[in-house]
Amino acid sequence: MSIGHTLLGLLESGPRHGYDLKRAFDEKFGHDRPLHYGQVYSTMSRLLKHGLVEVDGIEAGDGPERKRYAITEAGITDVERWLGTPEKPEPYLQSTLYTKVVLALLTHRDAADILDTQRAEHLRSMRILTDRKRKGDLADQLICDHALFHLEADLRWLELTAARLDKLRQAVVSP
Amino acid sequence: MTAPAGSLLAAEGLRKAYGPTVALDGAEFSIHPGEVVAVMGPSGSGKSTLLHCLAGIVTPDAGSILYDGRDLATMNDAQRSALRRSEFGFVFQFGQLVPELTCVENVALPLRLNGTSRKRAEQTALDWMRRLEVDDLAKKRPGEVSGGQGQRVAVARALVTSPRVVFADEPTGALDSLNGERVMELLTEAARSASTAVVLVTHEARVAAYSDREIVVRDGKSRDMERVV
Ligand SMILES: Nc1ncnc2c1ncn2[C@@H]1O[C@H](COP(=O)(O)OP(=O)(O)OP(=O)(O)O)[C@@H](O)[C@H]1O
Ligand SMILES: [Mg+2]
């Protein structure tokens, strides 16, 4: 996720102090990984340098936490462009799992076992997410669902690969 | 066999062949009261056959099944069907509601078969329908409700006798994600609050994620994933 764009987007509704930005970020997006103050201030100084934000006011005292930031016209355009640009789908073609399976086959290890162990691990994560979803609010549910659907996609790949192991073995071992 | 300590239903060495097709080939299983166990695995691997054996619907060619310390093989048909009626509940992929009965009559049916008066049976049925949020459909017939609603009615019917084990074979198979999820939430919640064990056959990981533990069936053999990881 682009922290810069996210912070910029949060600034669109009005100027905020750095600590306020961090709090808003953590509350809305930082369920798993809250921001460090250092990240906020290094991001803000980069945005300042590019003219995407400006300092709207400084309270008495010193230190970066005294600054209040406001988004600029260029900043709004930048958020607009970011929101309008689709994310590149990650094809994961070089996935570690695929490598493990092929290596297992090449070295005559039990590839089915690797797949089974992995599916159990995936399902374990899915259980934790499902539980969190059950207890959480709508935001939690949406975030967990996103993760759940991705894990499910992996699992489907694991199933399919398990069903094709014999073919894959022939393909990688013989030539 | 001796059942694993604390298990409510346990099986080992299950074998079942249909002519030349070996559906089960030494499968084993165990479940504790209140536990939700997912049975996963590829199509045709023997999941439904395992469920049918465990529920006493299909008699295995070999192996043993212990329910609450009793060996299913030593029971006669009448005893087994009494067991199914009073201690087990069932949910299948397509609700299998009786089309001529209203929804509340469908849910009340297992109680009626056990000799409960109509009034009391329908009262209990309505309570369960309320918990599954389908009490407003009480007077409708299955043909007049949606798939997701019908499935919730079927879950209410499976739970109405407060069974000790619910057997669910692809209970969300015909539903979209949201409805499937709702059915799973309600099923597992209702089961956990009453200490009912749930044997959940599914090929969907998102559905299996509602379970406490999963076993995988491949070529008629089961694998307990807990012992693997
Ligand atoms: N009544 C039957 N008569 C003949 N063969 C059967 C019968 N029931 C199951 N089989 C066969 O036994 C094997 C296992 O079937 P089963 O229904 O248990 O699979 P499953 O894992 O539930 O599959 P699915 O995910 O497609 O429902 C299959 O090869 C099937 O064709
Ligand atoms: Mg089946």
Coordinates of C-alpha atoms and ligand atoms in Angstrom, one line a residue:
Chain A
M1 CA 0.0 0.0 0.0
S2 CA 1.2 3.5 -0.8
I3 CA 1.5 5.2 2.6
G4 CA 2.1 8.6 0.9
H5 CA -1.1 8.5 -1.1
T6 CA -3.1 7.3 1.8
L7 CA -1.9 10.1 4.1
L8 CA -2.5 12.6 1.3
G9 CA -6.0 11.2 0.9
L10 CA -6.6 11.7 4.6
L11 CA -5.5 15.3 4.3
E12 CA -8.1 16.0 1.7
S13 CA -10.8 16.4 4.3
G14 CA -8.8 19.1 6.1
P15 CA -5.4 20.0 7.5
R16 CA -4.0 17.8 10.3
H17 CA -1.0 17.5 12.5
G18 CA 1.4 14.6 12.1
Y19 CA 0.2 12.7 15.2
D20 CA -3.4 13.2 14.1
L21 CA -2.6 11.8 10.7
K22 CA -1.0 8.8 12.3
R23 CA -4.0 8.2 14.5
A24 CA -6.4 8.5 11.6
F25 CA -4.3 6.1 9.5
D26 CA -4.0 3.5 12.3
E27 CA -7.7 3.6 13.1
K28 CA -8.8 3.1 9.5
F29 CA -6.0 1.1 7.8
G30 CA -3.5 0.1 10.4
H31 CA -5.3 -2.8 12.0
D32 CA -2.3 -5.0 11.5
R33 CA 0.5 -2.6 11.3
P34 CA 0.2 0.8 12.9
L35 CA 2.6 3.5 11.5
H36 CA 5.7 4.6 13.3
Y37 CA 5.9 8.4 13.9
G38 CA 9.2 8.3 11.9
Q39 CA 7.4 6.9 8.9
V40 CA 4.8 9.7 9.1
Y41 CA 7.4 12.4 9.3
S42 CA 9.7 11.1 6.6
T43 CA 6.7 10.6 4.3
M44 CA 5.5 14.2 5.0
S45 CA 8.8 15.7 4.3
R46 CA 8.9 13.8 1.0
L47 CA 5.4 15.1 0.1
L48 CA 6.5 18.6 1.1
K49 CA 9.5 18.4 -1.1
H50 CA 7.3 17.4 -4.1
G51 CA 4.8 20.2 -3.4
L52 CA 2.0 17.8 -2.7
V53 CA 1.5 19.2 0.8
E54 CA 2.3 22.5 2.5
V55 CA 2.8 23.5 6.1
D56 CA -0.4 25.1 7.2
G57 CA 0.7 26.2 10.6
I58 CA 3.4 25.7 13.3
E59 CA 2.7 25.6 17.0
A60 CA 5.1 27.0 19.5
G61 CA 8.1 24.8 20.4
D62 CA 10.1 22.7 18.1
G63 CA 10.1 19.2 16.6
P64 CA 8.2 17.8 13.6
E65 CA 5.1 17.1 15.6
R66 CA 4.3 20.9 15.8
K67 CA 3.6 21.1 12.1
R68 CA 0.2 21.1 10.7
Y69 CA 0.0 19.9 7.1
A70 CA -2.5 20.8 4.3
I71 CA -2.9 19.1 0.9
T72 CA -2.1 21.3 -2.2
E73 CA -3.8 21.3 -5.6
A74 CA -1.0 19.1 -6.9
G75 CA -1.6 16.8 -4.0
I76 CA -5.3 16.4 -4.8
T77 CA -4.5 15.7 -8.5
D78 CA -2.0 13.1 -7.3
V79 CA -4.5 11.3 -5.1
E80 CA -7.0 11.5 -8.0
R81 CA -4.5 9.9 -10.3
W82 CA -3.6 7.2 -7.8
L83 CA -7.2 6.2 -7.2
G84 CA -7.9 6.1 -10.9
T85 CA -4.9 3.8 -11.7
P86 CA -5.6 0.1 -11.4
E87 CA -3.3 -2.0 -9.3
K88 CA -1.2 -4.4 -11.2
P89 CA -2.5 -7.9 -10.6
E90 CA 0.4 -9.9 -9.0
P91 CA 0.6 -13.1 -10.9
Y92 CA 3.0 -14.7 -8.4
L93 CA 4.5 -16.8 -11.2
Q94 CA 7.7 -17.4 -9.3
S95 CA 6.0 -18.4 -6.2
T96 CA 8.0 -20.1 -3.5
L97 CA 5.5 -22.8 -3.3
Y98 CA 5.9 -23.8 -6.9
T99 CA 9.6 -23.9 -6.4
K100 CA 9.3 -26.1 -3.4
V101 CA 7.0 -28.5 -5.2
V102 CA 9.3 -28.8 -8.2
L103 CA 12.4 -29.2 -6.0
A104 CA 10.7 -31.9 -4.0
L105 CA 9.9 -33.8 -7.2
L106 CA 13.4 -33.3 -8.5
T107 CA 14.9 -34.7 -5.3
H108 CA 12.4 -37.5 -5.0
R109 CA 10.9 -36.1 -1.8
D110 CA 7.2 -36.3 -1.0
A111 CA 5.7 -33.3 -2.8
A112 CA 2.1 -34.2 -1.7
D113 CA 3.3 -33.9 1.8
I114 CA 4.5 -30.4 1.2
L115 CA 1.2 -29.4 -0.3
D116 CA -0.8 -31.0 2.6
T117 CA 1.3 -29.2 5.2
Q118 CA 0.9 -26.0 3.3
R119 CA -2.9 -26.3 3.0
A120 CA -3.1 -27.0 6.8
E121 CA -1.1 -23.9 7.4
H122 CA -3.3 -21.8 5.1
L123 CA -6.5 -23.1 6.7
R124 CA -5.1 -22.3 10.1
S125 CA -4.7 -18.6 9.0
M126 CA -8.2 -18.7 7.5
R127 CA -9.6 -19.9 10.8
I128 CA -8.0 -17.0 12.7
L129 CA -9.3 -14.5 10.1
T130 CA -12.8 -16.1 10.2
D131 CA -12.8 -15.8 14.0
R132 CA -11.7 -12.2 13.9
K133 CA -14.3 -11.5 11.3
R134 CA -17.0 -13.0 13.5
K135 CA -16.1 -10.8 16.4
G136 CA -15.3 -7.6 14.4
D137 CA -17.1 -4.7 12.9
L138 CA -17.8 -4.2 9.2
A139 CA -14.3 -2.8 8.5
D140 CA -12.8 -5.8 10.1
Q141 CA -15.0 -8.1 8.1
L142 CA -14.0 -6.5 4.8
I143 CA -10.3 -6.5 5.6
C144 CA -10.5 -10.2 6.7
D145 CA -12.5 -11.1 3.6
H146 CA -9.9 -9.7 1.3
A147 CA -7.3 -11.8 3.0
L148 CA -9.6 -14.8 3.1
F149 CA -10.3 -14.7 -0.6
H150 CA -6.6 -14.6 -1.4
L151 CA -5.8 -17.5 0.9
E152 CA -8.6 -19.4 -0.7
A153 CA -7.2 -18.8 -4.1
D154 CA -3.8 -20.2 -2.9
L155 CA -5.7 -23.2 -1.6
R156 CA -7.4 -23.9 -4.8
W157 CA -4.0 -23.8 -6.5
L158 CA -2.7 -26.3 -3.9
E159 CA -5.7 -28.6 -4.5
L160 CA -5.2 -28.5 -8.3
T161 CA -1.5 -29.0 -8.0
A162 CA -2.0 -32.0 -5.7
A163 CA -4.3 -33.5 -8.3
R164 CA -1.7 -33.0 -11.0
L165 CA 1.4 -34.1 -9.1
D166 CA 1.9 -37.2 -11.2
K167 CA 1.8 -35.2 -14.4
L168 CA 4.1 -32.6 -13.0
R169 CA 6.6 -35.2 -11.8
Q170 CA 6.8 -36.6 -15.4
A171 CA 7.2 -33.1 -16.8
V172 CA 10.0 -32.0 -14.5
V173 CA 11.9 -35.3 -13.8
S174 CA 12.1 -36.9 -17.3
P175 CA 13.6 -34.4 -19.7
Chain B
M1 CA -11.5 -50.7 18.5
T2 CA -11.3 -48.3 21.5
A3 CA -12.5 -44.8 20.8
P4 CA -10.0 -41.9 21.4
A5 CA -10.5 -40.5 24.8
G6 CA -13.4 -38.1 25.1
S7 CA -14.7 -38.7 21.5
L8 CA -18.4 -38.8 20.9
L9 CA -18.2 -40.5 17.5
A10 CA -15.2 -42.5 16.2
A11 CA -14.4 -44.8 13.4
E12 CA -11.4 -46.8 12.2
G13 CA -10.5 -49.1 9.3
L14 CA -13.6 -48.1 7.4
R15 CA -13.9 -49.8 4.0
K16 CA -16.7 -49.6 1.5
A17 CA -16.9 -50.7 -2.1
Y18 CA -19.6 -50.2 -4.6
G19 CA -18.9 -53.1 -7.0
P20 CA -15.4 -52.4 -8.3
T21 CA -15.3 -48.9 -7.0
V22 CA -13.6 -48.6 -3.6
A23 CA -15.2 -45.6 -2.0
L24 CA -13.5 -45.9 1.4
D25 CA -10.2 -47.7 2.0
G26 CA -9.3 -47.7 5.6
A27 CA -10.7 -44.3 6.6
E28 CA -10.7 -43.2 10.2
F29 CA -12.4 -40.4 12.1
S30 CA -13.2 -39.0 15.5
I31 CA -15.0 -36.0 16.9
H32 CA -15.6 -34.6 20.4
P33 CA -18.8 -33.1 21.7
G34 CA -19.2 -29.5 20.5
E35 CA -16.4 -29.9 17.9
V36 CA -16.7 -28.9 14.3
V37 CA -14.7 -31.1 12.0
A38 CA -14.4 -30.3 8.3
V39 CA -14.1 -33.2 5.9
M40 CA -12.3 -32.1 2.8
G41 CA -10.8 -33.6 -0.3
P42 CA -11.3 -34.0 -4.1
S43 CA -14.5 -34.9 -5.7
G44 CA -15.1 -38.7 -5.6
S45 CA -12.6 -39.2 -2.8
G46 CA -15.2 -40.7 -0.4
K47 CA -16.3 -37.8 1.7
S48 CA -20.0 -38.4 1.4
T49 CA -19.6 -42.1 1.8
L50 CA -17.7 -41.5 5.0
L51 CA -20.4 -39.2 6.3
H52 CA -23.1 -41.7 5.4
C53 CA -21.2 -44.5 7.2
L54 CA -20.7 -42.3 10.3
A55 CA -24.4 -41.5 10.4
G56 CA -25.5 -45.1 10.1
I57 CA -27.1 -44.5 6.7
V58 CA -24.6 -46.8 4.9
T59 CA -23.2 -49.9 6.4
P60 CA -19.4 -50.2 5.8
D61 CA -17.9 -53.5 4.5
A62 CA -15.3 -53.4 7.2
G63 CA -14.2 -51.3 10.1
S64 CA -16.0 -50.1 13.2
I65 CA -17.9 -47.1 14.3
L66 CA -18.5 -46.2 17.9
Y67 CA -21.1 -43.7 18.8
D68 CA -21.1 -42.8 22.5
G69 CA -19.5 -46.1 23.3
R70 CA -22.0 -48.1 21.3
D71 CA -20.9 -50.1 18.2
L72 CA -23.2 -49.2 15.3
A73 CA -22.6 -52.7 13.8
T74 CA -24.3 -54.3 16.8
M75 CA -27.5 -52.3 16.4
N76 CA -30.4 -53.4 14.3
D77 CA -32.0 -51.2 11.6
A78 CA -34.7 -49.9 14.0
Q79 CA -32.1 -48.9 16.6
R80 CA -30.0 -47.2 14.0
S81 CA -32.9 -45.2 12.7
A82 CA -34.0 -44.3 16.2
L83 CA -30.5 -43.0 16.7
R84 CA -30.7 -41.0 13.5
R85 CA -34.0 -39.5 14.5
S86 CA -33.2 -38.5 18.0
E87 CA -29.5 -37.9 18.3
F88 CA -28.4 -36.8 14.8
G89 CA -29.4 -33.9 12.6
F90 CA -28.8 -33.6 8.8
V91 CA -28.2 -30.8 6.3
F92 CA -27.5 -31.5 2.7
Q93 CA -26.5 -29.4 -0.3
F94 CA -30.1 -29.0 -1.4
G95 CA -32.2 -28.4 1.6
Q96 CA -34.4 -31.5 1.0
L97 CA -37.4 -29.9 2.6
V98 CA -40.7 -31.6 2.0
P99 CA -42.4 -29.4 -0.6
E100 CA -46.0 -30.1 0.6
L101 CA -45.3 -28.9 4.1
T102 CA -44.9 -25.3 5.3
C103 CA -41.5 -24.3 6.5
V104 CA -42.5 -24.5 10.1
E105 CA -44.0 -27.9 9.6
N106 CA -40.7 -29.0 7.9
V107 CA -38.7 -27.8 10.9
A108 CA -41.1 -29.4 13.3
L109 CA -41.1 -32.7 11.4
P110 CA -38.2 -34.5 13.3
L111 CA -40.0 -33.7 16.6
R112 CA -43.3 -35.0 15.3
L113 CA -41.6 -38.2 14.2
N114 CA -40.3 -38.6 17.7
G115 CA -43.9 -38.3 19.1
T116 CA -43.9 -34.7 20.2
S117 CA -47.4 -33.0 20.0
R118 CA -48.0 -30.7 17.1
K119 CA -48.3 -27.6 19.2
R120 CA -45.1 -28.2 21.1
A121 CA -43.2 -29.3 18.1
E122 CA -44.1 -26.1 16.1
Q123 CA -43.4 -24.0 19.1
T124 CA -39.8 -25.3 19.3
A125 CA -39.5 -25.2 15.5
L126 CA -40.4 -21.5 15.6
D127 CA -37.8 -20.8 18.3
W128 CA -35.1 -22.4 16.1
M129 CA -36.4 -20.5 13.0
R130 CA -36.1 -17.3 15.0
R131 CA -32.5 -18.1 15.9
L132 CA -31.8 -18.7 12.2
E133 CA -33.7 -15.5 11.3
V134 CA -36.3 -17.2 9.1
D135 CA -39.3 -17.2 11.5
D136 CA -41.1 -14.9 9.1
L137 CA -41.2 -17.7 6.5
A138 CA -43.0 -20.1 8.9
K139 CA -46.2 -20.3 6.8
K140 CA -44.5 -20.4 3.4
R141 CA -43.8 -23.5 1.5
P142 CA -40.3 -24.4 0.4
G143 CA -41.1 -23.5 -3.2
E144 CA -41.8 -20.0 -2.1
V145 CA -38.5 -19.2 -0.4
S146 CA -35.1 -18.5 -1.8
G147 CA -32.2 -21.0 -1.8
G148 CA -30.4 -19.3 1.1
Q149 CA -33.6 -19.0 3.1
G150 CA -34.5 -22.6 2.4
Q151 CA -31.0 -23.7 3.6
R152 CA -31.5 -21.8 6.9
V153 CA -34.8 -23.5 7.3
A154 CA -33.0 -26.8 6.7
V155 CA -30.4 -25.9 9.4
A156 CA -33.2 -25.1 11.8
R157 CA -34.7 -28.5 11.1
A158 CA -31.3 -30.2 11.7
L159 CA -31.0 -28.5 15.1
V160 CA -34.6 -28.7 16.3
T161 CA -34.2 -32.0 18.2
S162 CA -31.0 -30.6 19.9
P163 CA -29.0 -33.4 18.3
R164 CA -25.6 -34.4 19.6
V165 CA -24.2 -34.6 16.1
V166 CA -25.1 -32.7 13.0
F167 CA -24.0 -34.2 9.7
A168 CA -23.7 -31.5 7.0
D169 CA -22.8 -32.4 3.4
E170 CA -21.9 -29.3 1.4
P171 CA -24.5 -27.3 3.3
T172 CA -23.5 -24.1 1.5
G173 CA -22.8 -25.7 -1.9
A174 CA -25.8 -24.1 -3.6
L175 CA -25.4 -20.6 -2.0
D176 CA -23.5 -17.5 -2.8
S177 CA -20.6 -16.4 -0.5
L178 CA -22.7 -14.1 1.7
N179 CA -25.5 -16.6 2.3
G180 CA -23.1 -19.5 2.7
E181 CA -21.3 -17.5 5.3
R182 CA -24.5 -16.7 7.2
V183 CA -25.5 -20.3 7.2
M184 CA -22.1 -21.3 8.5
E185 CA -22.1 -18.7 11.2
L186 CA -25.6 -19.7 12.4
L187 CA -24.8 -23.4 12.2
T188 CA -21.6 -23.2 14.1
E189 CA -23.0 -20.7 16.6
A190 CA -26.0 -22.8 17.3
A191 CA -23.9 -26.0 17.5
R192 CA -21.3 -24.5 19.9
S193 CA -23.9 -23.1 22.2
A194 CA -25.5 -26.5 22.5
S195 CA -22.3 -28.6 22.5
T196 CA -23.4 -30.3 19.3
A197 CA -20.7 -31.9 17.2
V198 CA -20.7 -31.0 13.5
V199 CA -19.3 -33.2 10.8
L200 CA -19.0 -30.8 7.9
V201 CA -18.2 -32.1 4.4
T202 CA -17.0 -29.3 2.2
H203 CA -14.6 -28.6 -0.6
E204 CA -14.6 -24.8 0.1
A205 CA -11.8 -23.6 2.3
R206 CA -13.8 -20.6 3.4
V207 CA -16.5 -22.9 4.7
A208 CA -13.9 -25.2 6.3
A209 CA -12.4 -22.2 8.1
Y210 CA -15.5 -22.3 10.4
S211 CA -14.3 -25.7 11.7
D212 CA -12.0 -26.4 14.6
R213 CA -10.0 -29.0 12.7
E214 CA -10.0 -30.7 9.3
I215 CA -9.4 -34.1 7.9
V216 CA -8.6 -34.7 4.2
V217 CA -10.0 -37.7 2.4
R218 CA -8.0 -38.9 -0.7
D219 CA -8.8 -42.1 -2.5
G220 CA -10.9 -43.4 0.4
K221 CA -8.2 -42.8 3.0
S222 CA -8.4 -40.1 5.6
R223 CA -5.7 -37.9 6.9
D224 CA -6.0 -36.0 10.1
M225 CA -4.2 -32.7 9.4
E226 CA -3.8 -31.9 13.1
R227 CA -1.3 -34.7 13.3
V228 CA 0.6 -33.6 10.3
V229 CA 1.4 -30.0 11.3
Ligands
LIG1 N1 -24.4 -45.5 -4.2 C1 -23.3 -45.6 -4.9 N2 -23.2 -46.5 -5.9 C2 -22.1 -46.7 -6.6 N3 -21.0 -45.9 -6.5 C3 -21.0 -45.0 -5.5 C4 -22.2 -44.8 -4.7 N4 -21.9 -43.8 -3.8 C5 -20.6 -43.4 -4.1 N5 -20.1 -44.1 -5.1 C6 -18.7 -44.0 -5.6 O1 -17.8 -44.0 -4.5 C7 -16.8 -43.0 -4.7 C8 -16.8 -42.0 -3.6 O2 -18.0 -41.3 -3.7 P1 -18.5 -40.1 -2.6 O3 -19.8 -39.7 -3.0 O4 -18.2 -40.6 -1.3 O5 -17.4 -39.0 -3.0 P2 -17.3 -37.4 -2.5 O6 -16.0 -37.3 -1.9 O7 -18.5 -37.1 -1.6 O8 -17.4 -36.6 -3.8 P3 -18.1 -35.2 -4.1 O9 -17.1 -34.1 -3.6 O10 -18.1 -35.2 -5.6 O11 -19.4 -35.2 -3.5 C9 -17.0 -42.4 -6.1 O12 -16.2 -43.0 -7.0 C10 -18.5 -42.7 -6.3 O13 -18.7 -42.8 -7.7
MG2 MG -20.2 -35.9 -1.8

